[in-house]
Short mmCIF file of C-alpha atoms and ligand atoms in Angstrom, two decimals:
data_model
loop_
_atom_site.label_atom_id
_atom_site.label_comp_id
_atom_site.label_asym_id
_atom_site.label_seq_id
_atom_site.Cartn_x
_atom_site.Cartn_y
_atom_site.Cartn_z
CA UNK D 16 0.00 0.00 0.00
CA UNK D 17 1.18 3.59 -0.78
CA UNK D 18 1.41 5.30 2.25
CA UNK D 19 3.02 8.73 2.13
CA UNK D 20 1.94 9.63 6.02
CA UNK D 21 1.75 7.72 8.89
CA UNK D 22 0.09 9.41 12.02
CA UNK D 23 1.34 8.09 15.50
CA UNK D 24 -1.09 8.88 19.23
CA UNK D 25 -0.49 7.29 22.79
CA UNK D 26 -3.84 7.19 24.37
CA UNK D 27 -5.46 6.22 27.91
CA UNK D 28 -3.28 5.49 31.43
CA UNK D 29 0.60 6.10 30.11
CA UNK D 30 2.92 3.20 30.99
CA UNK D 31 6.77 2.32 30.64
CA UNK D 32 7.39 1.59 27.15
CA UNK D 33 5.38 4.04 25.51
CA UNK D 34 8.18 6.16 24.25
CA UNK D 35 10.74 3.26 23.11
CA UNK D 36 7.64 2.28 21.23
CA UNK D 37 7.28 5.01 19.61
CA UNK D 38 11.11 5.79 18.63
CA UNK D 39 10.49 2.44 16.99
CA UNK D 40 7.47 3.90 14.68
CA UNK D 41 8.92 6.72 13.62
CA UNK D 42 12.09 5.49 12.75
CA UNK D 43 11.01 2.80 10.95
CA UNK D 44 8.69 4.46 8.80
CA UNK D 45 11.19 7.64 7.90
CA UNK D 46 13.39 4.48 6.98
CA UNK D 47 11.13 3.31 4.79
CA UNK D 48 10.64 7.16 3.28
CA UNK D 49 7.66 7.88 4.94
CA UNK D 50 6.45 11.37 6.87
CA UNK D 51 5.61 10.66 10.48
CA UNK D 52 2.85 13.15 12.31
CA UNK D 53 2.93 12.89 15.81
CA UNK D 54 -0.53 14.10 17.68
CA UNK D 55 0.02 15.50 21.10
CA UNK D 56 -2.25 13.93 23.79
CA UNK D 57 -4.48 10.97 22.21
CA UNK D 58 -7.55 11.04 20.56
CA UNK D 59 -8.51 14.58 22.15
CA UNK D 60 -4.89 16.41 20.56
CA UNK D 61 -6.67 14.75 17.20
CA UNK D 62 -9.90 16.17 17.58
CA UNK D 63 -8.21 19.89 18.10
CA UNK D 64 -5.78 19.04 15.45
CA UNK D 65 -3.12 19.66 17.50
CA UNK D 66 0.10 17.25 15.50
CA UNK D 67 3.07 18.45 14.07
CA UNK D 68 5.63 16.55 12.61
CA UNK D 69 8.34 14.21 13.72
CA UNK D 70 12.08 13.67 12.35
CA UNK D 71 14.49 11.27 13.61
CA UNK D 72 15.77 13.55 16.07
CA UNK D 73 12.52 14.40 17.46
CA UNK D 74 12.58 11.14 18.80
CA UNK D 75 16.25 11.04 20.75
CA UNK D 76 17.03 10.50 24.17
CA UNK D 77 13.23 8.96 24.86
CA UNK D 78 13.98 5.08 24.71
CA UNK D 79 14.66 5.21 28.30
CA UNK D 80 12.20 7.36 29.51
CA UNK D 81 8.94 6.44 31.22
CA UNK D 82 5.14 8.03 30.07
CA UNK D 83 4.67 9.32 26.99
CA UNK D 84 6.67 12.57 25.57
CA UNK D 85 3.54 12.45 23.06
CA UNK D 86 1.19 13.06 26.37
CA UNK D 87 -1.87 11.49 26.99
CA UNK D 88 -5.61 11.66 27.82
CA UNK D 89 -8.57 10.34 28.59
CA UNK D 90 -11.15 11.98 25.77
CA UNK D 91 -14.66 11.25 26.56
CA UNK D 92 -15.52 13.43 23.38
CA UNK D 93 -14.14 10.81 21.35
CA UNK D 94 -16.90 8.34 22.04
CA UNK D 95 -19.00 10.80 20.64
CA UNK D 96 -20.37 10.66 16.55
CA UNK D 97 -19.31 14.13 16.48
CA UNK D 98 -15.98 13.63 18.12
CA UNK D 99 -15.00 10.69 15.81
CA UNK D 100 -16.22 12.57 12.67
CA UNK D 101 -14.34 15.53 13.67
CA UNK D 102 -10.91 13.32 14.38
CA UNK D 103 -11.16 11.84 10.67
CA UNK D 104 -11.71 15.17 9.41
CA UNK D 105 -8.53 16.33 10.80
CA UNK D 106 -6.88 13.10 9.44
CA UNK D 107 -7.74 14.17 6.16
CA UNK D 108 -6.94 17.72 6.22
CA UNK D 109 -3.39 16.67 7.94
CA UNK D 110 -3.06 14.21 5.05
CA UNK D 111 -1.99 11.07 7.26
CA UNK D 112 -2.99 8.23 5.24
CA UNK D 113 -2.22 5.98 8.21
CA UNK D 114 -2.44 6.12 11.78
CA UNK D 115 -0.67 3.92 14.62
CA UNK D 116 -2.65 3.76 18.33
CA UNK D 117 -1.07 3.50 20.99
CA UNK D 118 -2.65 2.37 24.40
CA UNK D 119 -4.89 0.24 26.64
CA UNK D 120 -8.15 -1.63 25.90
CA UNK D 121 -10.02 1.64 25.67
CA UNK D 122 -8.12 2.81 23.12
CA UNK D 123 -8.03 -0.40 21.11
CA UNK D 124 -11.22 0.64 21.25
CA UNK D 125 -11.46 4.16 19.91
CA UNK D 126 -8.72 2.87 16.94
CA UNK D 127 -11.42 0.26 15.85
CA UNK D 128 -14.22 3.12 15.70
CA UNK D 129 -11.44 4.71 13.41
CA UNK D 130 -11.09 1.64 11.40
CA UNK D 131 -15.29 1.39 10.89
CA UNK D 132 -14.74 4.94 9.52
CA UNK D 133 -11.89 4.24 6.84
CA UNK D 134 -9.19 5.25 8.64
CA UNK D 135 -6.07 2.45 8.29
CA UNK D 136 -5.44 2.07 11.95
CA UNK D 137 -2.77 -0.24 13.69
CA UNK D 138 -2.67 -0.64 17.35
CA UNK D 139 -0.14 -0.79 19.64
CA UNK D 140 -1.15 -2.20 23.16
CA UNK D 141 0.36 -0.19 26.20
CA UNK D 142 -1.06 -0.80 29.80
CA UNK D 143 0.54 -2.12 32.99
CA UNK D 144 -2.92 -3.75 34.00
CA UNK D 145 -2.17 -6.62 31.28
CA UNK D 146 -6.26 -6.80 30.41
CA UNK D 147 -5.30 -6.62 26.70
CA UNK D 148 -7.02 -9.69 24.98
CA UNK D 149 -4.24 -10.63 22.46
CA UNK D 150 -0.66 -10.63 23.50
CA UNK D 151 1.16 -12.78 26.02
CA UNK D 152 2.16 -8.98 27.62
CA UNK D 153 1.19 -5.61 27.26
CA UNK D 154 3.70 -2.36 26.95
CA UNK D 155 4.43 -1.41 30.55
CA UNK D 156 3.48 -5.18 32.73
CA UNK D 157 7.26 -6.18 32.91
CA UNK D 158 8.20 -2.83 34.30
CA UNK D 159 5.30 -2.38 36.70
CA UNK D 160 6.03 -6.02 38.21
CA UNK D 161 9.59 -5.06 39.19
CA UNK D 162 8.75 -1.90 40.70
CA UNK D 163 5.81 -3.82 42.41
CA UNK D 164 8.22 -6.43 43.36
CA UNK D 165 11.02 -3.98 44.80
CA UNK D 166 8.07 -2.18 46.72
CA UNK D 167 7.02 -5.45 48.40
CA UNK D 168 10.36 -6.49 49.21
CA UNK D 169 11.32 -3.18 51.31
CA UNK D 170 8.11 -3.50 52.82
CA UNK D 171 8.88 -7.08 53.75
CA UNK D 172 12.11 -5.49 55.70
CA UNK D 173 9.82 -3.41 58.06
CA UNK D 174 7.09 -6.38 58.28
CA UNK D 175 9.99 -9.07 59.18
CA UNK D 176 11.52 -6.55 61.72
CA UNK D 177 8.78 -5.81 63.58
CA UNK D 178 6.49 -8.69 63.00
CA UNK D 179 3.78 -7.23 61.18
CA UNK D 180 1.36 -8.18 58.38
CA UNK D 181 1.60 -5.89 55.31
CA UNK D 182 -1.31 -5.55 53.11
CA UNK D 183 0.03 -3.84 49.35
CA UNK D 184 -2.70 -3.01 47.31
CA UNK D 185 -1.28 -2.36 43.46
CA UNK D 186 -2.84 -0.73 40.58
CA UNK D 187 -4.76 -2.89 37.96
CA UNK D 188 -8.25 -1.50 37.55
CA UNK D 189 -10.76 -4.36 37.14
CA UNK D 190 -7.57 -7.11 36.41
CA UNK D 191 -6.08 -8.89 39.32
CA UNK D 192 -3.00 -9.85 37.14
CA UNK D 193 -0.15 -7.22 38.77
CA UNK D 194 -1.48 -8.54 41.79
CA UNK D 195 -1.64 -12.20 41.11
CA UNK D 196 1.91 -12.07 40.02
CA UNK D 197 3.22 -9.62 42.63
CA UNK D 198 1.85 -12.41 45.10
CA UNK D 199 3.75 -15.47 43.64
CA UNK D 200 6.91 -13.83 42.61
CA UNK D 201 7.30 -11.93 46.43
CA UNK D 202 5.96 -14.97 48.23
CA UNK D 203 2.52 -12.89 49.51
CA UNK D 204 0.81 -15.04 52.08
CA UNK D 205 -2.76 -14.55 50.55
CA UNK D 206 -3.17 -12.58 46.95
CA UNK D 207 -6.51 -11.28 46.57
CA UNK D 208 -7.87 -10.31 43.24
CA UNK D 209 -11.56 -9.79 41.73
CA UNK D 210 -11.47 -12.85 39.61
CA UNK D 211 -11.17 -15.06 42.29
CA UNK D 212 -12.40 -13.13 45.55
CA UNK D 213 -11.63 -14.92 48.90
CA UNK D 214 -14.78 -14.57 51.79
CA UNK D 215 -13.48 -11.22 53.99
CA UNK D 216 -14.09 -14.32 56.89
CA UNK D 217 -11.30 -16.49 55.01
CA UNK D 218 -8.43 -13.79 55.03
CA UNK D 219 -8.05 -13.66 59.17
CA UNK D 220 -7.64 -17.33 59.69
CA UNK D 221 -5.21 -17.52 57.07
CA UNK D 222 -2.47 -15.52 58.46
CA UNK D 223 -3.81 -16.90 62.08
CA UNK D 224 -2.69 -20.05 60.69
CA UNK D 225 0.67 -19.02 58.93
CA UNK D 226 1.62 -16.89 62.65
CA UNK D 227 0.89 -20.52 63.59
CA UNK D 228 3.34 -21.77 61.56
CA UNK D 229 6.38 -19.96 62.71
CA UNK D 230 5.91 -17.34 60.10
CA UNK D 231 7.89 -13.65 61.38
CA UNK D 232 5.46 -11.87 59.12
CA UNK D 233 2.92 -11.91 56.66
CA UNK D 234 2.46 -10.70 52.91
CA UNK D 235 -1.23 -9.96 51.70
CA UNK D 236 -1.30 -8.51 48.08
CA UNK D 237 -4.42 -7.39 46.54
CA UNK D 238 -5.28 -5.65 43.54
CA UNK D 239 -7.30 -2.76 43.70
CA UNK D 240 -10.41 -3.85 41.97
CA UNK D 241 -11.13 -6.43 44.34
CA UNK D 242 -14.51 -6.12 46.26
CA UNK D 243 -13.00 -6.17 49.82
CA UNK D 244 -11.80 -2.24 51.21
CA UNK D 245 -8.39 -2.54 52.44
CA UNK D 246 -9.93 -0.90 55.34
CA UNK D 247 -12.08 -3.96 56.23
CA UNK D 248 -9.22 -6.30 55.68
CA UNK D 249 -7.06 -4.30 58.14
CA UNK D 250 -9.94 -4.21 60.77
CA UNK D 251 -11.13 -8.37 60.35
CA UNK D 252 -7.42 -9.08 61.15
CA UNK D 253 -7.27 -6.50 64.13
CA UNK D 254 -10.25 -7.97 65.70
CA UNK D 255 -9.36 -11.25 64.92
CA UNK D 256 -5.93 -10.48 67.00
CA UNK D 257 -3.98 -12.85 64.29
CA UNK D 258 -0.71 -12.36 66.19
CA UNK D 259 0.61 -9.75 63.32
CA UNK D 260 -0.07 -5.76 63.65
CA UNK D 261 -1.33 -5.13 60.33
CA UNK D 262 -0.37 -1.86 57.99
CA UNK D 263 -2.01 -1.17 54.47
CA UNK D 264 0.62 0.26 51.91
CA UNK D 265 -0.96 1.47 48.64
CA UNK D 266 1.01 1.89 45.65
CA UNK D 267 -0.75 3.95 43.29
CA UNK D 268 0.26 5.70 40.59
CA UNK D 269 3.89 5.14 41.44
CA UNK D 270 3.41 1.84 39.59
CA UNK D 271 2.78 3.03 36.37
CA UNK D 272 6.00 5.54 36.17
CA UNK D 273 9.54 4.44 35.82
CA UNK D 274 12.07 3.72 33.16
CA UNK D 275 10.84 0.62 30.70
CA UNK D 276 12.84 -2.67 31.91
CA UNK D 277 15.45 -4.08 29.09
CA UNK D 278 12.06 -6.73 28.44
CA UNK D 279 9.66 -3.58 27.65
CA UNK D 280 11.84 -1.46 25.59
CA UNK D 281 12.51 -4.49 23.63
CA UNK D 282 8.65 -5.48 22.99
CA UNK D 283 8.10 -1.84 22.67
CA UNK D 284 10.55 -2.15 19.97
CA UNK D 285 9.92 -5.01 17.95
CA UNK D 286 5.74 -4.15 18.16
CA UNK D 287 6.85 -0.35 16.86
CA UNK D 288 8.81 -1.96 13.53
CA UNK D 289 5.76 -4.92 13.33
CA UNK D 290 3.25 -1.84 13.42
CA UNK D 291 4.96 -0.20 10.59
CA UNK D 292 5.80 -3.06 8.67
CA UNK D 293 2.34 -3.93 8.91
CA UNK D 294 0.65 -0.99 7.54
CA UNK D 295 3.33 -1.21 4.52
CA UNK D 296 1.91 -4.97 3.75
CA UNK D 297 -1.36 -2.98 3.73
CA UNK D 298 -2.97 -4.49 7.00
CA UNK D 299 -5.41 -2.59 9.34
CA UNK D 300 -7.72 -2.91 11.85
CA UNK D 301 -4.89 -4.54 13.64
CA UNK D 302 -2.89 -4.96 17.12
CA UNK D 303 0.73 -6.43 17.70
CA UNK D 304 0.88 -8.77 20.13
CA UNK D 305 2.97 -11.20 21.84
CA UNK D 306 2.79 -14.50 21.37
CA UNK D 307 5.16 -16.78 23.07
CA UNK D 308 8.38 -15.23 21.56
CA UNK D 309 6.89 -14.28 18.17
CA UNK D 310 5.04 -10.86 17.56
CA UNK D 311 1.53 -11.40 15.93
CA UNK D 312 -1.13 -9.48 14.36
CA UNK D 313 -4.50 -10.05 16.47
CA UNK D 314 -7.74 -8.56 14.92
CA UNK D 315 -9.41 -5.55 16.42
CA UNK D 316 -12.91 -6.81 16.81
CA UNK D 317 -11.79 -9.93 18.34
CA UNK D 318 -9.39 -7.47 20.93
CA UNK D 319 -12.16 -5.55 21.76
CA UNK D 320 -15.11 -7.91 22.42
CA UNK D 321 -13.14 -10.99 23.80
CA UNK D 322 -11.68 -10.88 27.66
CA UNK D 323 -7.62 -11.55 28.50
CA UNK D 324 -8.17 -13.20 32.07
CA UNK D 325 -4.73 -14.06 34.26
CA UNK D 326 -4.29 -17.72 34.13
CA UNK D 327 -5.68 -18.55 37.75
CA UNK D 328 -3.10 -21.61 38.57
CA UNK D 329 -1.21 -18.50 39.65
CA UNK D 330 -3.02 -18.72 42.85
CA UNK D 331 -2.35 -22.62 43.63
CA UNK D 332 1.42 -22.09 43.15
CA UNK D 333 1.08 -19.06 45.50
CA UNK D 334 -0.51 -20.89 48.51
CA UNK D 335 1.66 -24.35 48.36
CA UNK D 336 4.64 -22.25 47.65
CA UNK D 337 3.79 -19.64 50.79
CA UNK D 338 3.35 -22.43 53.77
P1 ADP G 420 -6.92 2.79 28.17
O1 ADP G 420 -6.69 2.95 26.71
O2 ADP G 420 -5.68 2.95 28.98
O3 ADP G 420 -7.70 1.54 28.50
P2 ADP G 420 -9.38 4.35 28.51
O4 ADP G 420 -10.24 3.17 28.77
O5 ADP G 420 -9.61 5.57 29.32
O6 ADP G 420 -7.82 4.02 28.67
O7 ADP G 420 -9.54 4.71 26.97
C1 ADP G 420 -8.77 5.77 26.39
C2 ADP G 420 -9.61 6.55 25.43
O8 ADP G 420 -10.02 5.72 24.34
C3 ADP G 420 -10.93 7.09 25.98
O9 ADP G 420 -10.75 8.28 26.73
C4 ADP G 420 -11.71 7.35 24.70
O10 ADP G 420 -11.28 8.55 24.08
C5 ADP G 420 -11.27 6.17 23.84
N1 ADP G 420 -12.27 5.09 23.94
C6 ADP G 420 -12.45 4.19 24.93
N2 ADP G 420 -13.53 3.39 24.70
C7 ADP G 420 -14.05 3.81 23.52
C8 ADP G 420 -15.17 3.41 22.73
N3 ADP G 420 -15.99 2.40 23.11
N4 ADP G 420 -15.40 4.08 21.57
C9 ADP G 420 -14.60 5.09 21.18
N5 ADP G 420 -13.54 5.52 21.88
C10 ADP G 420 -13.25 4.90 23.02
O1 F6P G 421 -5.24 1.45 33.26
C1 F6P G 421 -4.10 1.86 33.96
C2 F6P G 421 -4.48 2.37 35.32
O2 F6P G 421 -3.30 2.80 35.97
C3 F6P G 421 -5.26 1.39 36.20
O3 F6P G 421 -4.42 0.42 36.78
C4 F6P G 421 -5.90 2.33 37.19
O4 F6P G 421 -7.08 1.78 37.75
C5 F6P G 421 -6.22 3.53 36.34
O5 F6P G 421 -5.34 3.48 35.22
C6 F6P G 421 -6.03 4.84 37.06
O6 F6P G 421 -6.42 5.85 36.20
P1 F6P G 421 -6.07 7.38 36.45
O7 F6P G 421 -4.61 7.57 36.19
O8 F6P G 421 -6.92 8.10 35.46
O9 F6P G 421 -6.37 7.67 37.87
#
């Protein structure tokens, strides 16, 4: 396909990975002799028009760099008729024959709407809550686990020293996956997440029983779309004296921020040439995605209408490997 223009917009909850991403896009396209526009903060910058073009050396000194130098934003305008006709009229007037999304499910989402309207779209998924249907990993997971997992092991040094019980909620919206995997890879005494909830009842006579056990402390990780309030947690086990003083750390934002890890800036990498390449073999309506080691092309509509859910064995290995 002739494609003189390729447009590039990071949309939704920034994550580490974004920017090596893309470096990768707009490299490889003025490789392969093509313009790049880059449009400043998601699908809103594209409804005001606001883009401007991007060289080679517009693009330097950002493969290391967490969030997005493109900024971001949530645009509820875009789920508008009148929002998405006026982004595709500002694709036209801006001549970009081609445009590469990146971001989270909701986005995905918004570059499909672009595809239904003509537009040859190519998505790029970036999110640390891994809730992407499609690829093994989403831009920004590998990242967010290490800083999760550094978090819960200083944490660990205050609960071992004075014999506490930590509860560390972590980001995730509705996906329990940072959390599941936070959980197994720190050793977390109980992980709680919403696709597998545990009775509030359940949680006190667990970490009775590990105190039992010999156990100097206690992990609890939870993610923070599980039903429970970390509040409720913290009182069940107060009341239920469990032998640990408990304290409730929550992460936040902090999560999401950070340099990309050597694994994201090379997925971010090899997904911003496959997005390119892609749109030069004339596909669309398109997301990279990981699968094993290889990087695929997964259909839009089957990204947006089918559910990624964290493979629950997770929790098993957890629980025998916490005792
Ligand atoms: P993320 O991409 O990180 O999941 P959001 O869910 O907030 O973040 O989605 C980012 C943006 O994508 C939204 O602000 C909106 O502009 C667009 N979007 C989300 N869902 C839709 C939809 N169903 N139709 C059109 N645009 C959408
Ligand atoms: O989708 C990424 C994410 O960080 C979720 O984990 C979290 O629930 C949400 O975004 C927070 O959104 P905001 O930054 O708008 O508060």
């Amino acid at each position: 396909m002739n494609i003189q223009t390729v447009g590039v917009l990071t949309s939704g909850g920034d994550a580490p990975g974004i920017n090596p991403s893309i470096r990768a896009v707009v490299r490889t396209a003025l490789y392969h002799g093509m313009n790049v526009i880059g449009v400043q903060e998601g699908f809103d910058g594209l409804i005001r028009g606001e883009m401007s073009p991007l060289r080679a050396r517009d693009v330097g000194g950002i493969l290391q760099r967490g969030g997005t130098f493109l900024r971001t934003a949530r645009c509820p305008e875009f789920k508008t008729k009148k929002g998405q006709r006026q982004a595709v009229r500002e694709l036209n007037e801006s001549r970009i024959d081609a445009l590469v999304v990146i971001g989270g499910d909701g986005s995905m989402r918004g570059a499909k709407v672009l595809v239904e309207q003509g537009v040859l779209v190519v998505g790029i998924p970036a999110s640390i809550d891994n809730d992407i249907w499609g690829t093994d990993m989403s831009l920004g997971v590998d990242t967010a686990l290490n800083t999760l997992m550094e978090a819960v092991d200083k944490l660990r040094d205050t609960a071992s020293s004075h014999q506490r019980a930590f509860l560390v909620v972590t980001m995730g919206r509705d996906c329990g996956y940072l959390a599941l995997i936070t959980g197994v890879i720190c050793g977390a005494e109980i992980i709680i997440i919403p696709e597998k909830e545990i009775p509030l009842e359940a949680i006190a006579p667990e970490i009775e029983a590990a105190y039992a056990r010999g156990k100097t402390h206690a992990i609890i990780v939870m993610a923070e779309g599980a039903s429970h309030s970390p509040d409720e947690i913290q009182r069940a086990l107060h009341e239920a004296d469990v032998g640990f003083e408990t304290r409730v750390t929550i992460l936040g934002h902090i999560v999401r921020g950070g340099s990309p890890s050597a694994f994201d800036r090379l997925l971010a990498t090899r997904m911003g040439v496959a997005a390119v390449d892609a749109l030069i073999e004339g596909k669309t309506g398109v997301m990279t995605g990981l699968r094993g080691r290889e990087i695929v092309l997964r259909d839009l509509d089957e990204v947006t209408s089918k559910q990624r859910e964290p493979n629950l064995h997770y929790l098993e290995i957890g629980r025998m490997l916490s005792r």
